[in-house]
Amino acid sequence: MIIAIIILVAVAFLVIVGFVLSNRVIKPRQIPYEETYRIEVENGRMDPDWFEEVEKEEIWVDSPYGYKLHGFLIPNDNSERTVIICHGITYSLFGSIKYAKVFHKLGYNIIVYDHRNHGKSGGTNTTLGFYEKHDLAAVKKWVLERLGANTRIGLHGESMGAAIALQYLSLDNEIDFCVADCGFSDLEELLSVRLREDFHLPSIPFIWLARFFAKLLTGANLKEVSPIKSVRESSVPVMFAHGAEDHYVPTYMSEKMYRENNSKNHLLVVPGAAHAASLPTDPITYEKEVESFLRKHKLL
């Protein structure tokens, strides 16, 4: 009887931890839209004067999953070059404005938008790219319809946004470039790191259980959320940027993806920068490296 109780308790513990882990992925704690604006401004990462003064248009794009994606188009003197910027998890498009200013100075139109289950966009769960990459396809289609079929399009993503942008490359090789800032190389590998670092737990069997519950609740297969696989399949040039002191998404993940095709790719590791802090930590180097990368591939 005691043994049976112990077994039941152990099984219940495994199931609960697996369920909680899956919910940390598919139901992340959301920071309210207006709060993300305040955080960006107060931390000096966003120039509110530039954002308020620059010409922009609020847009709504139809997701293939039946909800609306909210965003802004920031045009740039009839430019035929556009960059679509993808923000990180729990956040909103305001996390993308610091990058928007960089690309706007380089002559690009800008699209920033809220991912599903974030900001003002619809959707009830987050899958870190499994469904989001198809939303990105809808945004790209909108850009071509609005700005013309000759528009050259690049991508920029931060953290989860970088993972989404990289996974999109496996769907579409007609992208001119991608800048992937502090993205993870493989979701289950990242979850294993977080289990070990945050909870001192092994990856097996908790990763299996999290995958099961995520599939049950959303239909998404977390095992397929693997940006490094898309990098291997794609010929699109990628600039990887990562903070040397990133203890949330380990820096080695960008280094590993960079090595998959380093003849076309570029790597910037910013000393002293934490997660998603490469541009704020060293804006001069970051902007210079982005410009150099674009010039190398004749995108300026």
Short mmCIF file of C-alpha atoms in Angstrom, two decimals:
data_model
loop_
_atom_site.label_atom_id
_atom_site.label_comp_id
_atom_site.label_asym_id
_atom_site.label_seq_id
_atom_site.Cartn_x
_atom_site.Cartn_y
_atom_site.Cartn_z
CA MET A 1 0.00 0.00 0.00
CA ILE A 2 2.81 2.40 0.92
CA ILE A 3 4.66 1.54 -2.30
CA ALA A 4 1.51 2.21 -4.35
CA ILE A 5 1.07 5.59 -2.68
CA ILE A 6 4.71 6.48 -3.35
CA ILE A 7 4.30 5.51 -7.00
CA LEU A 8 1.11 7.57 -7.32
CA VAL A 9 2.76 10.59 -5.70
CA ALA A 10 5.78 10.25 -8.02
CA VAL A 11 3.57 9.99 -11.10
CA ALA A 12 1.47 12.95 -9.97
CA PHE A 13 4.64 15.00 -9.43
CA LEU A 14 5.91 14.18 -12.93
CA VAL A 15 2.59 15.04 -14.53
CA ILE A 16 2.22 18.31 -12.62
CA VAL A 17 5.76 19.47 -13.46
CA GLY A 18 5.28 18.52 -17.12
CA PHE A 19 1.99 20.41 -17.25
CA VAL A 20 3.45 23.48 -15.54
CA LEU A 21 6.44 23.47 -17.90
CA SER A 22 4.19 23.27 -20.96
CA ASN A 23 2.12 26.18 -19.65
CA ARG A 24 5.23 28.31 -19.15
CA VAL A 25 5.70 27.92 -22.90
CA ILE A 26 2.17 28.14 -24.30
CA LYS A 27 0.68 30.49 -21.69
CA PRO A 28 3.55 32.84 -20.76
CA ARG A 29 2.88 35.71 -18.37
CA GLN A 30 1.97 38.69 -20.53
CA ILE A 31 3.19 42.22 -19.85
CA PRO A 32 0.35 44.61 -20.80
CA TYR A 33 0.81 46.52 -24.06
CA GLU A 34 0.96 49.98 -22.44
CA GLU A 35 3.32 48.69 -19.75
CA THR A 36 5.84 47.52 -22.37
CA TYR A 37 5.88 51.07 -23.76
CA ARG A 38 6.58 52.49 -20.27
CA ILE A 39 9.31 49.91 -19.57
CA GLU A 40 11.11 50.61 -22.84
CA VAL A 41 11.05 54.37 -22.32
CA GLU A 42 12.03 54.29 -18.63
CA ASN A 43 14.97 51.98 -19.34
CA GLY A 44 16.22 54.20 -22.14
CA ARG A 45 15.78 51.53 -24.82
CA MET A 46 13.15 53.42 -26.81
CA ASP A 47 13.19 57.02 -28.04
CA PRO A 48 9.57 58.15 -27.49
CA ASP A 49 10.12 61.44 -29.35
CA TRP A 50 11.30 59.58 -32.47
CA PHE A 51 8.37 57.16 -32.29
CA GLU A 52 5.81 59.92 -31.83
CA GLU A 53 7.25 62.12 -34.60
CA VAL A 54 8.02 59.50 -37.25
CA GLU A 55 5.36 58.88 -39.90
CA LYS A 56 3.51 55.65 -39.12
CA GLU A 57 0.28 53.83 -39.79
CA GLU A 58 -1.47 51.37 -37.49
CA ILE A 59 -2.19 48.15 -39.38
CA TRP A 60 -4.16 44.94 -38.88
CA VAL A 61 -3.15 41.79 -40.76
CA ASP A 62 -5.30 38.67 -41.08
CA SER A 63 -3.66 35.61 -39.53
CA PRO A 64 -4.24 32.28 -41.29
CA TYR A 65 -5.60 31.09 -37.93
CA GLY A 66 -8.56 33.47 -37.90
CA TYR A 67 -7.41 36.34 -35.66
CA LYS A 68 -5.93 39.77 -36.36
CA LEU A 69 -2.27 40.72 -36.01
CA HIS A 70 -1.74 44.27 -34.79
CA GLY A 71 1.19 46.37 -35.90
CA PHE A 72 2.61 49.56 -37.39
CA LEU A 73 3.99 50.39 -40.81
CA ILE A 74 6.72 53.04 -40.64
CA PRO A 75 7.37 54.11 -44.26
CA ASN A 76 10.64 55.61 -45.44
CA ASP A 77 10.53 57.92 -48.49
CA ASN A 78 9.10 55.34 -50.92
CA SER A 79 11.92 52.92 -50.17
CA GLU A 80 11.82 49.52 -51.88
CA ARG A 81 13.48 47.88 -48.87
CA THR A 82 11.53 46.73 -45.82
CA VAL A 83 12.43 44.97 -42.60
CA ILE A 84 9.88 43.07 -40.52
CA ILE A 85 10.82 43.07 -36.82
CA CYS A 86 9.71 40.34 -34.39
CA HIS A 87 9.64 40.96 -30.63
CA GLY A 88 10.37 38.65 -27.69
CA ILE A 89 8.12 36.53 -25.48
CA THR A 90 5.71 38.15 -22.95
CA TYR A 91 6.26 41.52 -24.64
CA SER A 92 4.86 43.65 -27.48
CA LEU A 93 5.96 45.49 -30.61
CA PHE A 94 7.38 48.29 -28.44
CA GLY A 95 10.36 46.03 -27.79
CA SER A 96 11.11 46.30 -31.51
CA ILE A 97 11.23 50.10 -31.75
CA LYS A 98 14.90 50.37 -30.76
CA TYR A 99 15.77 48.23 -33.79
CA ALA A 100 13.27 50.05 -36.00
CA LYS A 101 15.17 53.30 -35.52
CA VAL A 102 18.42 51.62 -36.61
CA PHE A 103 16.95 50.27 -39.84
CA HIS A 104 15.01 53.44 -40.57
CA LYS A 105 18.29 55.39 -40.57
CA LEU A 106 19.58 52.86 -43.12
CA GLY A 107 16.71 53.61 -45.48
CA TYR A 108 14.32 50.78 -44.70
CA ASN A 109 10.56 50.79 -44.31
CA ILE A 110 9.66 49.16 -41.00
CA ILE A 111 6.97 46.70 -39.96
CA VAL A 112 6.63 46.01 -36.24
CA TYR A 113 3.80 43.81 -35.01
CA ASP A 114 2.50 41.91 -31.99
CA HIS A 115 2.75 38.12 -32.15
CA ARG A 116 -0.25 35.95 -31.44
CA ASN A 117 -1.27 35.98 -27.78
CA HIS A 118 0.77 39.18 -27.30
CA GLY A 119 0.03 42.91 -27.30
CA LYS A 120 -3.11 43.77 -29.24
CA SER A 121 -3.02 40.73 -31.51
CA GLY A 122 -5.44 37.83 -31.21
CA GLY A 123 -4.72 34.21 -30.45
CA THR A 124 -4.93 32.33 -27.17
CA ASN A 125 -1.56 30.56 -26.93
CA THR A 126 2.11 30.87 -27.78
CA THR A 127 4.13 28.23 -29.65
CA LEU A 128 7.49 30.03 -30.14
CA GLY A 129 7.40 29.69 -33.90
CA PHE A 130 5.35 26.58 -34.66
CA TYR A 131 2.32 28.72 -35.64
CA GLU A 132 3.97 32.15 -35.46
CA LYS A 133 6.07 31.54 -38.57
CA HIS A 134 2.86 31.28 -40.59
CA ASP A 135 1.66 34.57 -39.10
CA LEU A 136 4.96 36.07 -40.29
CA ALA A 137 4.18 34.72 -43.77
CA ALA A 138 0.88 36.63 -43.65
CA VAL A 139 2.72 39.82 -42.65
CA LYS A 140 5.17 39.40 -45.52
CA LYS A 141 2.28 38.87 -47.96
CA TRP A 142 0.66 42.06 -46.65
CA VAL A 143 3.90 43.99 -47.22
CA LEU A 144 4.17 42.83 -50.84
CA GLU A 145 0.55 43.70 -51.53
CA ARG A 146 0.86 47.12 -49.88
CA LEU A 147 4.35 48.21 -50.92
CA GLY A 148 4.74 46.35 -54.19
CA ALA A 149 6.04 43.03 -55.47
CA ASN A 150 9.53 44.49 -56.01
CA THR A 151 9.98 45.27 -52.31
CA ARG A 152 13.07 43.59 -50.88
CA ILE A 153 12.32 42.16 -47.45
CA GLY A 154 14.54 41.33 -44.50
CA LEU A 155 13.78 40.11 -41.00
CA HIS A 156 14.97 41.04 -37.54
CA GLY A 157 14.04 39.16 -34.40
CA GLU A 158 14.85 39.38 -30.71
CA SER A 159 14.81 36.25 -28.49
CA MET A 160 11.57 34.40 -29.35
CA GLY A 161 11.26 36.76 -32.30
CA ALA A 162 14.66 35.62 -33.57
CA ALA A 163 13.54 32.00 -33.30
CA ILE A 164 10.36 32.81 -35.23
CA ALA A 165 12.26 34.65 -37.96
CA LEU A 166 14.79 31.83 -38.34
CA GLN A 167 12.08 29.16 -38.53
CA TYR A 168 10.34 31.20 -41.23
CA LEU A 169 13.42 30.77 -43.43
CA SER A 170 12.51 27.11 -43.90
CA LEU A 171 9.24 28.25 -45.53
CA ASP A 172 10.56 31.04 -47.73
CA ASN A 173 13.94 31.43 -49.38
CA GLU A 174 12.91 34.75 -50.98
CA ILE A 175 14.03 36.75 -47.95
CA ASP A 176 17.05 39.00 -48.39
CA PHE A 177 18.50 38.70 -44.90
CA CYS A 178 17.79 37.92 -41.27
CA VAL A 179 19.25 39.45 -38.11
CA ALA A 180 18.71 37.02 -35.24
CA ASP A 181 19.38 38.62 -31.86
CA CYS A 182 19.76 36.26 -28.86
CA GLY A 183 17.61 33.52 -30.37
CA PHE A 184 17.66 29.92 -29.17
CA SER A 185 18.85 27.15 -31.47
CA ASP A 186 16.40 24.48 -30.33
CA LEU A 187 13.43 24.86 -27.97
CA GLU A 188 13.76 21.52 -26.21
CA GLU A 189 17.46 22.17 -25.66
CA LEU A 190 16.61 25.56 -24.14
CA LEU A 191 13.92 24.00 -21.93
CA SER A 192 16.49 21.45 -20.75
CA VAL A 193 18.84 24.28 -19.79
CA ARG A 194 16.09 26.12 -17.93
CA LEU A 195 14.99 22.94 -16.10
CA ARG A 196 18.56 22.38 -14.95
CA GLU A 197 19.31 26.00 -14.05
CA ASP A 198 15.95 27.08 -12.59
CA PHE A 199 14.63 23.88 -11.01
CA HIS A 200 17.66 21.54 -10.77
CA LEU A 201 15.69 18.90 -12.66
CA PRO A 202 16.75 16.57 -15.50
CA SER A 203 15.29 17.10 -18.95
CA ILE A 204 13.89 13.57 -19.18
CA PRO A 205 11.01 12.82 -18.63
CA PHE A 206 9.81 16.42 -18.14
CA ILE A 207 10.51 17.50 -21.74
CA TRP A 208 8.47 14.54 -22.99
CA LEU A 209 5.58 15.47 -20.72
CA ALA A 210 5.72 19.15 -21.67
CA ARG A 211 5.68 18.15 -25.34
CA PHE A 212 2.66 15.91 -24.71
CA PHE A 213 0.63 18.59 -22.93
CA ALA A 214 1.55 21.30 -25.47
CA LYS A 215 0.43 19.02 -28.30
CA LEU A 216 -2.77 18.17 -26.45
CA LEU A 217 -3.64 21.80 -25.70
CA THR A 218 -2.49 23.57 -28.89
CA GLY A 219 -1.77 20.95 -31.55
CA ALA A 220 1.83 22.22 -31.74
CA ASN A 221 4.75 19.80 -31.68
CA LEU A 222 7.47 21.50 -29.61
CA LYS A 223 10.06 19.10 -31.02
CA GLU A 224 9.69 20.84 -34.38
CA VAL A 225 10.55 24.24 -32.87
CA SER A 226 14.21 24.11 -33.86
CA PRO A 227 15.63 27.21 -35.57
CA ILE A 228 18.98 25.52 -36.20
CA LYS A 229 17.27 23.10 -38.57
CA SER A 230 15.96 26.03 -40.61
CA VAL A 231 19.43 27.61 -40.67
CA ARG A 232 20.83 24.36 -42.10
CA GLU A 233 18.19 24.30 -44.84
CA SER A 234 18.34 27.98 -45.79
CA SER A 235 20.71 29.96 -48.01
CA VAL A 236 19.53 33.31 -46.62
CA PRO A 237 22.41 35.28 -45.01
CA VAL A 238 21.96 35.61 -41.24
CA MET A 239 23.61 37.96 -38.77
CA PHE A 240 23.59 36.46 -35.30
CA ALA A 241 23.89 38.87 -32.37
CA HIS A 242 24.16 37.78 -28.76
CA GLY A 243 25.21 39.18 -25.42
CA ALA A 244 28.27 37.55 -23.90
CA GLU A 245 26.56 37.61 -20.50
CA ASP A 246 23.24 36.15 -21.62
CA HIS A 247 22.27 33.67 -18.91
CA TYR A 248 18.74 33.06 -20.18
CA VAL A 249 19.43 31.93 -23.74
CA PRO A 250 23.06 30.75 -23.69
CA THR A 251 25.39 32.57 -26.07
CA TYR A 252 26.68 29.29 -27.47
CA MET A 253 23.32 28.78 -29.20
CA SER A 254 23.95 31.66 -31.62
CA GLU A 255 27.57 30.57 -32.03
CA LYS A 256 26.41 27.07 -32.95
CA MET A 257 23.91 28.35 -35.53
CA TYR A 258 26.50 30.71 -37.00
CA ARG A 259 28.83 27.77 -37.68
CA GLU A 260 26.18 26.07 -39.83
CA ASN A 261 26.93 28.42 -42.75
CA ASN A 262 29.60 30.89 -41.70
CA SER A 263 30.54 31.79 -45.28
CA LYS A 264 27.29 33.78 -45.57
CA ASN A 265 26.54 34.36 -41.91
CA HIS A 266 27.92 36.91 -39.47
CA LEU A 267 28.35 36.74 -35.69
CA LEU A 268 28.41 39.60 -33.18
CA VAL A 269 28.97 38.79 -29.50
CA VAL A 270 28.70 41.90 -27.35
CA PRO A 271 30.88 41.87 -24.20
CA GLY A 272 28.99 42.58 -20.99
CA ALA A 273 25.54 42.36 -22.61
CA ALA A 274 22.78 40.37 -20.91
CA HIS A 275 19.78 38.81 -22.65
CA ALA A 276 18.26 41.05 -25.32
CA ALA A 277 20.64 43.86 -24.34
CA SER A 278 23.23 43.85 -27.13
CA LEU A 279 21.99 47.04 -28.82
CA PRO A 280 21.47 49.04 -25.60
CA THR A 281 24.85 47.89 -24.25
CA ASP A 282 26.91 48.89 -27.30
CA PRO A 283 24.73 50.76 -29.83
CA ILE A 284 27.66 52.07 -31.89
CA THR A 285 29.12 48.61 -32.54
CA TYR A 286 25.71 47.04 -33.08
CA GLU A 287 24.67 49.62 -35.68
CA LYS A 288 28.04 49.46 -37.42
CA GLU A 289 27.92 45.66 -37.61
CA VAL A 290 24.37 45.65 -39.00
CA GLU A 291 25.34 48.21 -41.64
CA SER A 292 28.48 46.24 -42.55
CA PHE A 293 26.47 43.02 -42.84
CA LEU A 294 23.91 44.66 -45.13
CA ARG A 295 26.60 46.27 -47.29
CA LYS A 296 28.42 42.96 -47.65
CA HIS A 297 25.28 41.44 -49.15
CA LYS A 298 24.51 44.54 -51.28
CA LEU A 299 21.38 45.38 -49.28
CA LEU A 300 22.11 49.11 -48.87
#
